[in-house]
Short mmCIF file of C-alpha atoms in Angstrom, two decimals:
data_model
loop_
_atom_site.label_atom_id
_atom_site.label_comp_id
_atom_site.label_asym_id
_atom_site.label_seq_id
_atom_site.Cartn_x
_atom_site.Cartn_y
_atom_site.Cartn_z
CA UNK A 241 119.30 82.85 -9.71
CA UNK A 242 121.29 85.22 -7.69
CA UNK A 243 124.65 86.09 -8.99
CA UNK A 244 127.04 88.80 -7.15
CA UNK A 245 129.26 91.03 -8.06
CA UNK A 246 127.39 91.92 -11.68
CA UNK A 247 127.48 95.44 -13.28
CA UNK A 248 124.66 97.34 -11.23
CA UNK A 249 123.11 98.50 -14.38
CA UNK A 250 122.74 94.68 -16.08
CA UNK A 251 123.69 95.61 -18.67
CA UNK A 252 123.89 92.77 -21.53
CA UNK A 253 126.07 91.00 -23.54
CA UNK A 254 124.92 89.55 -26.99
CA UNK A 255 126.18 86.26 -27.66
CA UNK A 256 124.77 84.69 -30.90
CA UNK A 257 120.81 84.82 -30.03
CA UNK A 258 121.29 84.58 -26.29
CA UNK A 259 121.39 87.74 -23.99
CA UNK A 260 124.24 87.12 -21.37
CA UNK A 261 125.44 89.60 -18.20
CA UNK A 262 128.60 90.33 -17.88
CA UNK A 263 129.42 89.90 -14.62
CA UNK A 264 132.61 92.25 -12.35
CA UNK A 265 134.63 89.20 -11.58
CA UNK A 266 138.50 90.04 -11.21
CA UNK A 267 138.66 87.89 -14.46
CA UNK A 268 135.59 88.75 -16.03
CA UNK A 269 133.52 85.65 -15.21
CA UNK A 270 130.33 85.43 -17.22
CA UNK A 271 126.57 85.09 -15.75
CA UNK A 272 126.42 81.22 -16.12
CA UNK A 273 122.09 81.63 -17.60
CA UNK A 274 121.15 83.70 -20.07
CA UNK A 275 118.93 87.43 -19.28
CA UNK A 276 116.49 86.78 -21.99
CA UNK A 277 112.90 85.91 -22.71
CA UNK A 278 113.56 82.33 -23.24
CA UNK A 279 115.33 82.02 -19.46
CA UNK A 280 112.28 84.06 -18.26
CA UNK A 281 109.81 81.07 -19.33
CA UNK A 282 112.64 78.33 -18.29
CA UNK A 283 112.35 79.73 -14.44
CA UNK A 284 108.69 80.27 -14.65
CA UNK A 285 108.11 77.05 -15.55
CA UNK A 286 110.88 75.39 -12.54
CA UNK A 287 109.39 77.51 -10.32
CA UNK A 288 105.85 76.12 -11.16
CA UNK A 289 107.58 72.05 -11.16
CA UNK A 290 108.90 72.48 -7.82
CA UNK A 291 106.06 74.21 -6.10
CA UNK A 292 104.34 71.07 -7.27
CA UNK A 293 106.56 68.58 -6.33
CA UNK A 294 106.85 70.26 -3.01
CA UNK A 295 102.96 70.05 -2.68
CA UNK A 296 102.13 73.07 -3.92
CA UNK A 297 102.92 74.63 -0.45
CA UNK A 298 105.28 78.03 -1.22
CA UNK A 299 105.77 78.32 2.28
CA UNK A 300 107.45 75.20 4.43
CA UNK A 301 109.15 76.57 7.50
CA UNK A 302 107.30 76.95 10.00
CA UNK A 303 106.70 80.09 10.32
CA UNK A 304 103.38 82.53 11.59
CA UNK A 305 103.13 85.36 9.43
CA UNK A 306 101.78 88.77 10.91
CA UNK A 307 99.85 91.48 9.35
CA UNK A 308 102.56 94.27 8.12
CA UNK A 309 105.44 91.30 8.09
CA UNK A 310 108.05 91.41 5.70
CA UNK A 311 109.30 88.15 3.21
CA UNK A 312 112.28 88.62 1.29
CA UNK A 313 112.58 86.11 -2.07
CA UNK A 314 116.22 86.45 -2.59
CA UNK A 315 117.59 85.74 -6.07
CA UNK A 316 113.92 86.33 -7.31
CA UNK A 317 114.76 86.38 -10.95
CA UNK A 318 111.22 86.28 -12.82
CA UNK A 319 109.30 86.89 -9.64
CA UNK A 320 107.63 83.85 -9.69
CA UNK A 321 107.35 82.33 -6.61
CA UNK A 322 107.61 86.15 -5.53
CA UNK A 323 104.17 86.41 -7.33
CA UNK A 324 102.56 83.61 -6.31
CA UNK A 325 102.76 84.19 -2.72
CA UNK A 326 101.17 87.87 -3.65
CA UNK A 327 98.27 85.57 -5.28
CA UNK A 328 97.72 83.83 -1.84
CA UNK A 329 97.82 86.93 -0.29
CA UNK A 330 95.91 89.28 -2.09
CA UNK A 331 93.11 86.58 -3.58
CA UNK A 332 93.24 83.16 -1.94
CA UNK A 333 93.28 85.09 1.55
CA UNK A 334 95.54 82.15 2.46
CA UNK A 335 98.17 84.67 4.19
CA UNK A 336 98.32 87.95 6.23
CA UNK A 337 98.50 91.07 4.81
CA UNK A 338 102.46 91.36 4.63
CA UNK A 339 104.43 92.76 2.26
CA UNK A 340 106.74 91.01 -0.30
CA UNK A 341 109.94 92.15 -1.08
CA UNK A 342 112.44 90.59 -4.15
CA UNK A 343 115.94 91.25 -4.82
CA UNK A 344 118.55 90.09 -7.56
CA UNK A 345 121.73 91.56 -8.80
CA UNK A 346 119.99 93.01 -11.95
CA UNK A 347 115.91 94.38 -12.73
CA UNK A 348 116.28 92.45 -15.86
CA UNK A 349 114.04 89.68 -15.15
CA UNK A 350 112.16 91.70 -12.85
CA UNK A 351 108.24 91.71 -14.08
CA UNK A 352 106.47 94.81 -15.13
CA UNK A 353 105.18 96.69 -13.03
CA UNK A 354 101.80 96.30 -14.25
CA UNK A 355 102.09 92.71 -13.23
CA UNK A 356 103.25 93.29 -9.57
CA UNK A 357 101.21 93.37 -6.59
CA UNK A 358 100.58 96.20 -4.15
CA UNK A 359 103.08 95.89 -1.44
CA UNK A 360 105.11 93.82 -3.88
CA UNK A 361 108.34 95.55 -4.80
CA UNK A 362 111.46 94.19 -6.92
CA UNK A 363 114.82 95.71 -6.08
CA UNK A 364 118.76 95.13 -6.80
CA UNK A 365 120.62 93.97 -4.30
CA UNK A 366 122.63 90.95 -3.40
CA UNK A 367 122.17 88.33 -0.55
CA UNK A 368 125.92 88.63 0.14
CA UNK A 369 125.22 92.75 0.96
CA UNK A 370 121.81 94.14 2.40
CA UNK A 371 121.30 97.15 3.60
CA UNK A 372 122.16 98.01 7.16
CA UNK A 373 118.41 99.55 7.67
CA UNK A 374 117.24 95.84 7.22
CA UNK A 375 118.78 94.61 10.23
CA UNK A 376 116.39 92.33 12.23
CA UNK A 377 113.09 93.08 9.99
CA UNK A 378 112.11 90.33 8.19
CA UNK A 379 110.27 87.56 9.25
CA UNK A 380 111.15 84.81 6.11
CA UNK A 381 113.82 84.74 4.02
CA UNK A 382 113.06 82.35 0.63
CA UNK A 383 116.38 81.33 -1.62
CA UNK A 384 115.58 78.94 -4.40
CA UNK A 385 118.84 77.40 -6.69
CA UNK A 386 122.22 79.16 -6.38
CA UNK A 387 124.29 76.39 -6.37
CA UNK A 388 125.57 76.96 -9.16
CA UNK A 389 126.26 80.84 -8.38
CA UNK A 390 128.29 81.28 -5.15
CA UNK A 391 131.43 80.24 -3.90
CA UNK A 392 132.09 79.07 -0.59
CA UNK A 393 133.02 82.77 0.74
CA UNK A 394 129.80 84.10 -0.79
CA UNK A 395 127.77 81.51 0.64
CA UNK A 396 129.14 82.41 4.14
CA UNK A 397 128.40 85.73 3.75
CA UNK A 398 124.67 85.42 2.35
CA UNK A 399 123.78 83.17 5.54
CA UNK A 400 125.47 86.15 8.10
CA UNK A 401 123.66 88.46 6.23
CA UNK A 402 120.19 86.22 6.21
CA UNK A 403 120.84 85.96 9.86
CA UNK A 404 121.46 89.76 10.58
CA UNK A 405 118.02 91.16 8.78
CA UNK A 406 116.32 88.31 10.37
CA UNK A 407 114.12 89.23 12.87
CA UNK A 408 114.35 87.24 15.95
CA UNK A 409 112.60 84.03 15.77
CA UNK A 410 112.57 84.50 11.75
CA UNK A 411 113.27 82.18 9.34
CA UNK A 412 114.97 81.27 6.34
CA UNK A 413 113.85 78.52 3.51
CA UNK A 414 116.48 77.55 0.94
CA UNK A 415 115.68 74.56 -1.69
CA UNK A 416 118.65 73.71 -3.68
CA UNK A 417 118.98 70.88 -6.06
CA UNK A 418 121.74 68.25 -5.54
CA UNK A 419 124.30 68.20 -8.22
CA UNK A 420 123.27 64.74 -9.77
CA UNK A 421 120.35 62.86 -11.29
CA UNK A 422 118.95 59.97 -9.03
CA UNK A 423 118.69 57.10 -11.57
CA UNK A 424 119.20 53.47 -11.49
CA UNK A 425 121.56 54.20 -14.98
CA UNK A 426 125.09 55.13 -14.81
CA UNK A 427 125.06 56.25 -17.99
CA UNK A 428 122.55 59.32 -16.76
CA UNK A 429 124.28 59.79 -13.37
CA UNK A 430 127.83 59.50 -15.28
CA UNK A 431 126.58 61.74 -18.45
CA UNK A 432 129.36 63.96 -20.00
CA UNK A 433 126.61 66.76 -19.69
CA UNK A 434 127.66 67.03 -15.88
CA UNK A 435 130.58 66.95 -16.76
CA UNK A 436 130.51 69.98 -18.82
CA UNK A 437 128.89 71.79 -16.26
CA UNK A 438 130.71 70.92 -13.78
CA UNK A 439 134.13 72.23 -15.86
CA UNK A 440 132.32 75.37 -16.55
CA UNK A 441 131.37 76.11 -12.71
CA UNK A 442 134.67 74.88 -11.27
CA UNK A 443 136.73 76.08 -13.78
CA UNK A 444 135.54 79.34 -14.44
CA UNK A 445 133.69 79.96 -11.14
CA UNK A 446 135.07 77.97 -8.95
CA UNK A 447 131.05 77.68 -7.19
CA UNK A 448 130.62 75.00 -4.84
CA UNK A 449 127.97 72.85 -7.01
CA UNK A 450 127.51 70.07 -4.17
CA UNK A 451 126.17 72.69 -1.93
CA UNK A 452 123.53 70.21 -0.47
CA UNK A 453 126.26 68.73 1.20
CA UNK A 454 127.61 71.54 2.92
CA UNK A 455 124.54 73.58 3.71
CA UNK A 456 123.77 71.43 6.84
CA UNK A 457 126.91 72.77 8.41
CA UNK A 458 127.41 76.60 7.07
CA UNK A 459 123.47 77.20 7.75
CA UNK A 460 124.41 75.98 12.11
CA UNK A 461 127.85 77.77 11.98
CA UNK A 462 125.98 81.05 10.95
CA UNK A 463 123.42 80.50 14.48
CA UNK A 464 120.33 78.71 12.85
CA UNK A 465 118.35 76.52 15.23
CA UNK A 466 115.78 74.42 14.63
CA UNK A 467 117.48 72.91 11.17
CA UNK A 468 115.18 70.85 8.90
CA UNK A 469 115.59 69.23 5.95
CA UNK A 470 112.86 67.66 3.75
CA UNK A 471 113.68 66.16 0.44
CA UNK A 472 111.88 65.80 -2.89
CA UNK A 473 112.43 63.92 -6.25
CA UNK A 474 111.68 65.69 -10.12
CA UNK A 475 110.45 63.41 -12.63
CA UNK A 476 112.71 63.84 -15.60
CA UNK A 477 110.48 61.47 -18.27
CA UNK A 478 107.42 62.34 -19.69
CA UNK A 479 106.25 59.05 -20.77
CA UNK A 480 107.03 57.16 -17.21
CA UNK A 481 105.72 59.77 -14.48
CA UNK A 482 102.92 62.94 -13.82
CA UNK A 483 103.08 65.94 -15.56
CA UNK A 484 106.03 68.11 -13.42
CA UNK A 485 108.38 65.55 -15.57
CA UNK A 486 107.35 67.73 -18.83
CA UNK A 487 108.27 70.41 -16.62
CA UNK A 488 111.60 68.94 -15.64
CA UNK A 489 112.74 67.97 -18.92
CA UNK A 490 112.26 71.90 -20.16
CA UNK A 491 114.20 72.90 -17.11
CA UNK A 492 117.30 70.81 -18.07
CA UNK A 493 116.93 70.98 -21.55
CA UNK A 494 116.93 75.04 -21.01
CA UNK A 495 119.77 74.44 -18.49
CA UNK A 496 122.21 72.95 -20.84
CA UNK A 497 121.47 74.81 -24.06
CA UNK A 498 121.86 77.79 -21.73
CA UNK A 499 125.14 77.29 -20.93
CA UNK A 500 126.32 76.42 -24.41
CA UNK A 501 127.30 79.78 -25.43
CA UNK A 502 129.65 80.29 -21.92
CA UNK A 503 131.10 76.63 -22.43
CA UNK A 504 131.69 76.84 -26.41
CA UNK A 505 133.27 80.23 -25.29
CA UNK A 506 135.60 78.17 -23.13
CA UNK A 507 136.85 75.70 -26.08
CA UNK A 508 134.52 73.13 -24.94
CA UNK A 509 136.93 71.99 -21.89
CA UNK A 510 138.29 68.87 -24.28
CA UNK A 511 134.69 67.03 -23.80
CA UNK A 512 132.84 68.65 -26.66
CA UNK A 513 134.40 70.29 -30.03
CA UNK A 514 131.71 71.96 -31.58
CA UNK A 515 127.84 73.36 -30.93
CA UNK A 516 126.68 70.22 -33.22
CA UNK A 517 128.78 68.08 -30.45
CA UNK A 518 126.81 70.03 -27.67
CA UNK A 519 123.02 69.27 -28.54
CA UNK A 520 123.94 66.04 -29.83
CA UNK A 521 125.27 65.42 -25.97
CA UNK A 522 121.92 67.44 -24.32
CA UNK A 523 119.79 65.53 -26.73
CA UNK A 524 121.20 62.21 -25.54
CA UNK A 525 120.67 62.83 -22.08
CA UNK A 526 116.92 64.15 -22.11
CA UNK A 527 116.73 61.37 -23.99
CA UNK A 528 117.96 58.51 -21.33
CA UNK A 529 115.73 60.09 -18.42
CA UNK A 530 112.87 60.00 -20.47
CA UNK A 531 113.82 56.13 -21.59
CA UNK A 532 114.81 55.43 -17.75
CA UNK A 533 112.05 55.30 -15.25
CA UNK A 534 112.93 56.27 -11.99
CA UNK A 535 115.26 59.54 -12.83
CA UNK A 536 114.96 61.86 -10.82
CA UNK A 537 116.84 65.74 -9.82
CA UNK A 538 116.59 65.69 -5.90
CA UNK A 539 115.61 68.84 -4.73
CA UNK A 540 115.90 69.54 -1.20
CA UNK A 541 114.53 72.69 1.45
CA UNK A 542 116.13 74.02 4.03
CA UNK A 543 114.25 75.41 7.10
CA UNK A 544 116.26 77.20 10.19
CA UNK A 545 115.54 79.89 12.14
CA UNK A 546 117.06 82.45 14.17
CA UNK A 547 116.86 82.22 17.35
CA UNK A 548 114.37 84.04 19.74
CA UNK A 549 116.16 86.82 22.24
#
């Protein structure tokens, strides 16, 4: 959920009932998600549907973790998957002893810390700047969903600086969801919901929202070896598929009513005239995946690493 560029202190915007961050754009581009309670749950709960869907394995490059090795979770937001990790570590005994390290551009969503590990620590600071004293340290690098928060120059950067606090022979694991349903309806894969978000990040942020189709190439051009790329499919109907659908459907559903506030802000982009207008539209497409079976959000992982001196 990484976002650069936002006022170091996070400091937030109210917007109706949503919390919002007001981000340091040249023209004052808003945080796309809310900062609130509400968005806290709404990433728990994806980060809990696609550890599932991805076999409930948190780690999938291939990588051989030492005692005293470092992890980085970059754009950590509620510390889940942060968090769980710590879990394997510290009481599954399904890891070394290494320590875990998560950054974002604000503490807001950081947890408490009476909820974080030893040899767990949250931080701010962005993927597209680390700090020189990280320079070839870390052994994995995890990214999880920022395609709809950096632009094609931001994205270059992040991978450079991925590759410089790398260690040698480290890796990096980025899952990012592709931009449209699978689903044998065209009235889900054409829904004027993407549409809508797709004005708001173009227009407004000018984010590269197909990033699954460019990764393949920025991730060699920045020295990766070894790329892999594994794909997986979430359920978006509750009454045609397992229980990481229910998951799905909150995830979109808190997607879209998310963005309502930054998009209603906007005028509505001449697709939607009102907030009535807006959940009538997010109502109507929750409610074709869960009346199509077979819809799916294809979410894909990227493994590369850098190579060995």
């Amino acid at each position: 959920m990484t976002f650069t560029h936002i006022l170091p202190q996070g400091e937030p915007q109210i917007e109706k009932s949503r919390r919002y961050y007001v981000s340091t754009f040249s023209n004052d581009h808003k945080y796309l998600l809310p900062a609130d309670e509400e968005e806290r749950e709404r990433l728990n709960n994806q980060s809990q549907g696609i550890i599932q869907i991805f076999d409930n394995k948190l780690i999938w490059a291939p990588v051989s973790l030492k005692d005293e090795d470092i992890v980085l979770d970059s754009g950590t937001g509620s510390g889940h998957w942060l968090l769980s990790l710590a879990k394997e570590r510290d009481i599954y005994n399904k890891i070394p002893s290494v320590y875990l390290r998560g950054i974002d551009i604000s503490s807001r969503m950081f947890p408490p810390p009476s909820l974080t590990p030893s040899n767990t620590t949250f931080s701010i600071d962005s993927i597209t700047s680390l700090p020189m004293s990280w320079s070839n340290t870390i052994s994995l690098i995890h990214q999880r969903l920022l395609m709809a928060a950096l632009q094609a120059p931001q994205w270059h950067s992040a991978l450079s600086e991925m590759y410089r606090v790398l260690a040698p022979g480290g890796w990096i694991q980025l899952f990012e969801g592709h931009h449209l349903f699978d689903s044998p309806s065209e009235a889900v894969t054409h829904h004027k919901a993407f549409q809508i978000r797709d004005k708001l990040c173009f227009e407004t942020r000018n984010v590269i929202i197909d990033i699954t189709k460019h990764l393949p190439e920025w991730i060699e051009q920045a020295g990766f070896v070894n790329l892999k790329i594994e794909k997986r499919g979430m359920p978006m109907g509750a009454s045609w598929a397992d229980e990481s659908s229910v998951v799905g459907a909150k995830a979109v559903n808190g997607f879209w009513n998310g963005i309502k506030g930054p998009v209603m802000k906007e005028g509505g982009f001449g697709i939607v005239s009102s907030e009535e207008e807006y959940d009538t539209i997010v109502r109507d497409i929750l409610r074709l995946c869960e009346e199509t079976p077979g819809t799916y959000w294809p979410i894909l992982v990227f493994t590369a690493q850098k190579p060995e001196i």
